[in-house]
XYZ file of C-alpha atoms in Angstrom:
440
model
C -34.885 -46.417 -43.099
C -35.251 -42.805 -44.408
C -38.983 -43.113 -44.313
C -38.921 -44.191 -40.623
C -36.559 -41.319 -39.762
C -38.875 -38.825 -41.502
C -41.932 -40.120 -39.543
C -39.942 -39.888 -36.204
C -38.904 -36.307 -37.058
C -42.478 -35.353 -37.791
C -43.810 -36.841 -34.610
C -41.113 -34.979 -32.589
C -41.990 -31.793 -34.269
C -45.715 -32.261 -33.540
C -44.886 -33.090 -29.920
C -42.655 -30.025 -29.532
C -45.193 -27.685 -31.060
C -47.957 -29.145 -28.984
C -45.872 -28.842 -25.733
C -44.827 -25.210 -26.302
C -47.385 -22.638 -24.942
C -47.714 -19.701 -27.272
C -46.947 -16.278 -25.872
C -49.742 -14.547 -24.158
C -50.499 -11.141 -25.733
C -51.513 -8.202 -23.578
C -52.554 -5.073 -25.410
C -53.140 -1.735 -23.652
C -54.782 1.213 -25.416
C -53.973 4.641 -23.850
C -55.402 8.153 -24.180
C -53.821 10.229 -27.002
C -52.134 12.620 -24.580
C -50.672 9.927 -22.257
C -46.850 9.911 -21.867
C -45.924 8.112 -18.671
C -43.979 4.935 -18.277
C -45.819 1.595 -18.540
C -44.774 -1.848 -17.217
C -46.258 -5.169 -16.292
C -45.120 -6.745 -13.053
C -45.189 -10.529 -12.763
C -44.154 -12.709 -9.809
C -40.474 -12.917 -10.842
C -39.891 -10.101 -13.249
C -40.997 -6.801 -14.658
C -41.793 -6.438 -18.341
C -41.380 -2.961 -19.940
C -44.138 -1.988 -22.433
C -43.333 0.664 -25.102
C -46.100 2.732 -26.738
C -46.318 2.934 -30.553
C -47.636 5.882 -32.477
C -51.180 4.913 -31.974
C -50.760 5.014 -28.082
C -50.950 1.241 -27.956
C -48.550 -0.910 -25.832
C -48.160 -4.667 -26.404
C -46.518 -7.311 -24.272
C -45.821 -10.859 -25.378
C -45.546 -12.987 -22.178
C -44.165 -16.552 -22.198
C -46.588 -17.709 -19.467
C -46.570 -21.347 -18.466
C -49.786 -20.899 -16.436
C -52.464 -18.395 -15.734
C -51.742 -15.953 -12.956
C -51.851 -12.452 -11.418
C -49.927 -9.454 -12.679
C -49.823 -5.775 -11.982
C -50.085 -3.192 -14.624
C -48.184 0.004 -13.801
C -49.361 3.083 -15.672
C -47.230 5.947 -14.378
C -47.470 5.606 -10.620
C -50.963 3.960 -10.705
C -51.256 0.196 -10.466
C -54.027 -2.071 -11.637
C -54.319 -5.791 -10.792
C -54.744 -8.085 -13.812
C -55.385 -11.764 -14.359
C -53.597 -13.204 -17.308
C -54.727 -16.583 -18.849
C -51.838 -18.396 -20.452
C -52.039 -18.377 -24.245
C -55.129 -16.240 -24.396
C -54.960 -12.595 -25.408
C -56.162 -9.834 -23.118
C -56.958 -6.291 -24.183
C -57.610 -3.199 -22.090
C -58.357 0.455 -22.652
C -57.550 3.110 -20.150
C -60.087 5.902 -19.895
C -60.238 8.443 -17.026
C -57.989 6.192 -14.924
C -60.314 3.274 -15.332
C -59.463 0.082 -17.233
C -62.031 -1.549 -19.627
C -61.144 -5.116 -20.588
C -61.970 -7.245 -23.625
C -61.185 -10.816 -24.497
C -60.422 -13.866 -22.372
C -60.413 -13.003 -18.744
C -62.306 -9.721 -19.177
C -64.906 -10.740 -16.591
C -62.260 -11.715 -14.019
C -60.300 -8.512 -14.582
C -63.473 -6.415 -14.259
C -63.920 -8.044 -10.790
C -60.312 -7.350 -9.781
C -60.563 -3.688 -10.671
C -63.841 -2.863 -9.080
C -63.801 -0.426 -6.156
C -64.650 -1.580 -2.693
C -66.138 0.742 -0.043
C -64.393 -0.732 2.995
C -60.795 -0.834 1.631
C -58.510 1.049 4.170
C -56.770 4.157 3.018
C -53.706 5.810 4.438
C -55.629 8.168 6.746
C -57.122 5.016 8.455
C -53.739 3.851 9.606
C -53.242 4.710 13.214
C -56.795 3.764 14.154
C -57.406 1.921 17.451
C -56.535 -1.753 17.052
C -60.116 -3.031 17.731
C -61.703 -0.487 15.322
C -59.220 -1.283 12.584
C -59.811 -5.033 12.988
C -63.641 -4.338 12.620
C -62.933 -2.417 9.425
C -60.868 -5.302 8.025
C -63.686 -7.767 8.770
C -65.990 -5.528 6.772
C -63.458 -5.357 3.982
C -63.175 -9.184 3.844
C -66.978 -9.725 3.926
C -67.478 -7.205 1.161
C -64.804 -8.726 -1.164
C -65.837 -12.332 -0.478
C -69.480 -11.532 -1.169
C -68.587 -9.825 -4.414
C -66.364 -12.739 -5.409
C -68.976 -15.464 -4.581
C -71.594 -13.729 -6.721
C -69.288 -12.884 -9.712
C -69.654 -16.221 -11.462
C -66.027 -16.785 -11.909
C -63.913 -19.949 -12.349
C -63.797 -22.111 -9.154
C -59.973 -22.350 -9.222
C -59.625 -18.564 -9.532
C -62.107 -18.085 -6.680
C -60.069 -20.306 -4.417
C -56.836 -18.488 -5.250
C -58.527 -15.084 -4.911
C -59.721 -15.961 -1.394
C -55.987 -16.540 -0.529
C -55.141 -13.140 -2.003
C -57.886 -11.424 0.129
C -56.466 -13.197 3.307
C -52.962 -12.027 2.470
C -54.154 -8.494 1.807
C -55.946 -8.524 5.189
C -52.691 -9.407 6.970
C -50.907 -6.689 4.969
C -53.410 -4.095 6.177
C -53.203 -5.312 9.753
C -49.482 -4.838 9.698
C -49.700 -1.525 7.868
C -51.820 -0.067 10.633
C -48.795 -0.567 12.923
C -46.097 0.407 10.479
C -47.671 3.603 9.290
C -49.882 4.413 12.256
C -47.315 3.589 14.925
C -47.846 2.042 18.301
C -47.520 4.956 20.661
C -49.993 4.557 23.488
C -52.196 2.328 21.265
C -52.821 -1.162 22.731
C -52.090 -3.987 20.355
C -54.285 -6.929 21.134
C -52.863 -10.419 21.670
C -55.060 -11.564 18.828
C -53.467 -9.109 16.436
C -50.009 -9.953 17.636
C -50.740 -13.729 17.073
C -52.099 -12.982 13.653
C -48.920 -11.064 12.701
C -46.784 -13.974 13.913
C -48.907 -16.286 11.790
C -48.398 -13.984 8.851
C -44.818 -15.253 8.639
C -46.076 -18.753 7.681
C -44.752 -19.749 4.291
C -47.112 -21.080 1.597
C -45.627 -22.305 -1.662
C -48.982 -22.286 -3.402
C -49.361 -18.512 -2.754
C -46.186 -17.613 -4.742
C -47.480 -15.498 -7.667
C -50.064 -13.709 -5.585
C -48.573 -10.205 -5.298
C -49.952 -9.633 -1.795
C -48.202 -12.790 -0.464
C -44.553 -11.458 -0.399
C -45.902 -7.995 0.297
C -47.737 -9.089 3.463
C -44.641 -10.922 4.554
C -42.479 -7.888 4.240
C -45.106 -5.614 5.961
C -45.491 -8.054 8.870
C -41.699 -8.122 9.252
C -41.785 -4.355 9.355
C -44.606 -4.312 11.965
C -42.796 -6.816 14.202
C -39.535 -4.862 13.814
C -41.339 -1.661 14.730
C -42.557 -3.194 18.022
C -39.049 -4.405 18.821
C -37.527 -2.238 21.592
C -34.134 -2.193 19.781
C -35.633 -0.392 16.740
C -34.578 3.058 18.004
C -34.030 4.496 14.499
C -35.184 3.828 10.952
C -31.923 2.029 10.231
C -32.037 -0.226 13.285
C -35.649 -1.044 12.383
C -34.483 -1.932 8.878
C -31.822 -4.221 10.186
C -34.409 -5.960 12.380
C -36.539 -6.511 9.276
C -33.593 -8.050 7.429
C -32.896 -10.187 10.508
C -36.446 -11.565 10.380
C -36.212 -12.212 6.674
C -32.868 -14.044 6.797
C -33.628 -15.841 10.075
C -37.237 -16.979 9.644
C -37.860 -17.360 5.899
C -36.804 -20.518 4.075
C -37.911 -19.641 0.522
C -35.021 -17.758 -1.115
C -37.531 -15.908 -3.257
C -39.234 -14.506 -0.084
C -35.890 -13.623 1.527
C -34.816 -11.821 -1.666
C -38.058 -9.951 -1.936
C -38.092 -8.742 1.648
C -34.414 -7.792 1.687
C -34.673 -6.006 -1.665
C -37.855 -4.108 -1.112
C -36.998 -3.159 2.427
C -33.561 -1.918 1.488
C -34.778 -0.062 -1.561
C -37.544 1.680 0.479
C -34.990 2.712 3.102
C -32.481 4.014 0.601
C -35.213 5.947 -1.272
C -36.138 7.750 1.981
C -32.895 7.856 3.951
C -30.060 7.527 1.433
C -26.901 5.300 1.687
C -25.005 7.035 4.513
C -23.787 4.500 7.047
C -25.606 1.498 5.533
C -22.684 -0.911 5.259
C -24.453 -3.825 6.991
C -27.540 -3.347 4.855
C -25.378 -3.273 1.712
C -23.621 -6.502 2.728
C -26.945 -8.307 3.273
C -28.422 -6.982 0.063
C -25.527 -8.120 -2.104
C -25.453 -11.531 -0.429
C -29.181 -12.232 -0.809
C -30.395 -10.338 -3.937
C -29.765 -11.686 -7.383
C -32.652 -10.421 -9.509
C -31.385 -8.064 -12.143
C -34.163 -5.465 -11.852
C -33.601 -5.203 -8.065
C -29.862 -4.899 -8.611
C -30.296 -2.214 -11.252
C -32.647 -0.208 -9.129
C -30.301 -0.475 -6.123
C -27.325 0.720 -8.228
C -29.446 3.575 -9.532
C -30.102 4.849 -6.023
C -26.439 4.403 -5.110
C -25.340 6.490 -8.062
C -27.912 9.182 -7.316
C -26.964 9.384 -3.587
C -23.263 9.827 -4.431
C -24.115 13.468 -5.150
C -25.439 13.752 -1.582
C -22.539 11.993 0.088
C -20.633 13.438 2.973
C -18.277 16.249 1.807
C -20.217 16.976 -1.354
C -21.446 20.561 -1.970
C -24.988 20.934 -0.658
C -27.789 21.648 -3.076
C -28.177 25.448 -3.132
C -31.536 27.112 -2.478
C -33.123 30.554 -2.314
C -36.487 30.862 -0.680
C -38.607 33.566 1.049
C -38.931 33.719 4.822
C -42.036 34.848 6.790
C -41.314 38.488 5.983
C -40.887 37.898 2.259
C -37.070 38.256 2.452
C -35.066 35.892 0.233
C -32.718 33.645 2.121
C -30.041 31.596 0.312
C -27.871 28.715 1.572
C -24.820 30.846 0.767
C -26.082 33.426 3.272
C -25.672 30.796 6.004
C -22.034 29.920 5.479
C -19.861 30.110 8.529
C -22.319 28.158 10.715
C -23.551 24.632 10.691
C -27.104 24.228 9.181
C -29.665 21.785 10.278
C -32.555 21.639 7.770
C -36.111 20.356 8.286
C -38.047 19.825 5.064
C -41.758 19.572 6.081
C -45.314 20.766 5.473
C -48.277 21.740 7.558
C -50.440 18.936 6.207
C -47.789 16.226 7.172
C -48.678 14.504 10.458
C -45.131 12.946 11.064
C -43.652 16.422 10.347
C -45.770 18.082 13.019
C -44.922 15.328 15.522
C -41.207 16.345 15.150
C -41.837 20.027 15.949
C -41.793 19.793 19.744
C -38.517 17.894 19.540
C -37.068 20.456 17.081
C -37.991 23.243 19.513
C -36.090 21.415 22.284
C -33.077 21.076 20.044
C -33.177 24.854 19.274
C -33.469 25.713 22.975
C -30.626 23.293 23.916
C -28.283 24.772 21.295
C -29.419 28.401 21.477
C -26.557 30.783 20.769
C -24.278 28.075 19.310
C -22.742 28.116 15.878
C -25.677 26.456 14.175
C -28.779 27.594 12.166
C -31.951 25.762 12.380
C -33.776 26.141 9.010
C -37.262 24.771 8.273
C -38.244 24.585 4.577
C -41.941 24.131 4.056
C -43.151 22.593 0.785
C -46.712 23.883 1.312
C -48.018 25.320 -2.014
C -50.191 27.903 -0.270
C -48.272 30.505 1.808
C -51.244 31.800 3.843
C -51.828 28.534 5.704
C -48.083 28.110 6.328
C -47.732 31.598 7.735
C -50.631 31.093 10.044
C -49.289 27.765 11.235
C -45.809 29.321 11.908
C -47.342 32.135 13.888
C -49.868 30.014 15.831
C -47.227 27.400 16.786
C -44.566 30.047 17.566
C -41.993 28.254 15.412
C -38.462 29.432 15.836
C -35.381 29.186 13.645
C -35.346 30.362 10.049
C -38.740 29.554 8.468
C -38.767 29.354 4.657
C -41.344 28.299 1.999
C -40.583 26.772 -1.442
C -43.544 28.514 -2.955
C -44.544 25.359 -4.781
C -41.139 24.979 -6.493
C -40.301 21.304 -6.518
C -36.764 21.574 -7.950
C -35.003 21.543 -4.544
C -36.983 18.584 -3.375
C -36.109 16.734 -6.584
C -32.413 17.695 -6.300
C -32.094 16.219 -2.773
C -34.002 13.117 -3.807
C -36.764 13.875 -1.251
C -39.460 11.214 -1.751
C -41.114 11.741 1.503
C -41.204 14.177 4.468
C -40.116 15.024 7.010
C -36.580 15.039 5.720
C -33.603 16.400 7.597
C -30.185 17.481 6.382
C -26.992 18.544 8.210
C -24.613 20.876 6.403
C -21.083 22.103 7.549
C -19.826 25.583 7.893
C -18.475 25.624 4.330
C -21.780 24.463 2.757
C -20.972 20.797 2.331
C -23.067 17.860 3.409
C -22.276 16.238 6.692
C -25.419 14.066 6.317
C -28.072 14.584 3.640
C -30.346 12.086 5.430
C -29.775 13.291 9.000
C -31.614 11.721 11.983
C -34.843 13.338 13.218
C -34.969 15.663 16.241
C -36.926 12.942 18.147
C -34.043 10.496 17.824
C -31.630 10.635 20.785
C -28.579 10.370 18.551
C -29.383 13.685 16.831
C -28.448 15.875 19.874
C -25.273 13.767 20.411
C -24.223 14.312 16.760
C -24.876 18.045 16.840
C -23.085 18.599 20.209
C -20.066 16.729 18.865
C -19.627 19.068 15.890
C -16.208 20.813 15.972
C -16.478 24.430 16.764
C -20.166 24.343 17.560
């Protein structure tokens, strides 16, 4: 009886060992002077990677199957293909990854540079011209894929990734480039609607949930009720919670959209967003990131002392926030190279004219590093108000959590925040808010 029991235990042990996939090791070698954060993003989690004294970072990943990942080195991201149970090694040199081991050939393909990939300056192109660029992008990538000699299963999955990336770019042209007077073809609109089609087999492709979220943003932007960044966000969340059935997709869209909004616009007046976020988001890393932004933005809440500053004006005279006490202060953080910033200038001028002689200062703080170009722009465009320049000092931008411009702030007569993420001059609510200020 004991002998039979021993044999059964041995067979069970063998079965257990055979069924358990060993951890997949990923090793990254970094330059000696590298000191930025490193992490590996997978479909459902983010794995931190700590460097040792030899500038080597190792991750042991309990993968059940091969799949895509993203390696984040500082703020740079690299696509990677991880084969379950097979080690992968990479070395970073001059912002280029060199791979060794299983999957090296696949990863070399993923990290090659393509000529027709859209960049940020392409967004805003005419719809027809942008569609033509995307067709060239797809043809270039598919041709490279078909001639790379890679595994057939990977090739099929990669073609799905290319298709999702195409939809992402199509939506991004609307989200970042705007609609304005641009004509959006029926073909593009139908493709965007089709971009909300769920595909279980695409989960794990990073571009799949990203394209969903960007399509939701594009459709929300085209919605006539999206009269402000916050109402646009709520329309995105409405699409996610109303049209997506996969809870992972809903969670991704709600989390990423809310975090992007909070990062740019803060937490003021976001009760409905907060309710939806807490109801739909359960992933720990999303919750921690959200709480981090909430904690940071508490310093910028209504009634908190505004971050002080002292910058030079166009005559080289230093102007401090304390010099402006006694009046309301509407601040525009901008730069001459920023397209959206320059689009707000005519509306800002109208605000200044409308409220001329009232108890309010209009202050524009330029973050241009070079003063000559800034001074010329101020003179050529006949900019009014108080024009200041940071002189390249980023401390003020960091203190107000400014991750993108233009950024607007409204400060009361005592130097405290009314709104550290104030609406833009082009938004109708801005004039209403300013005109309602007591003692203006």
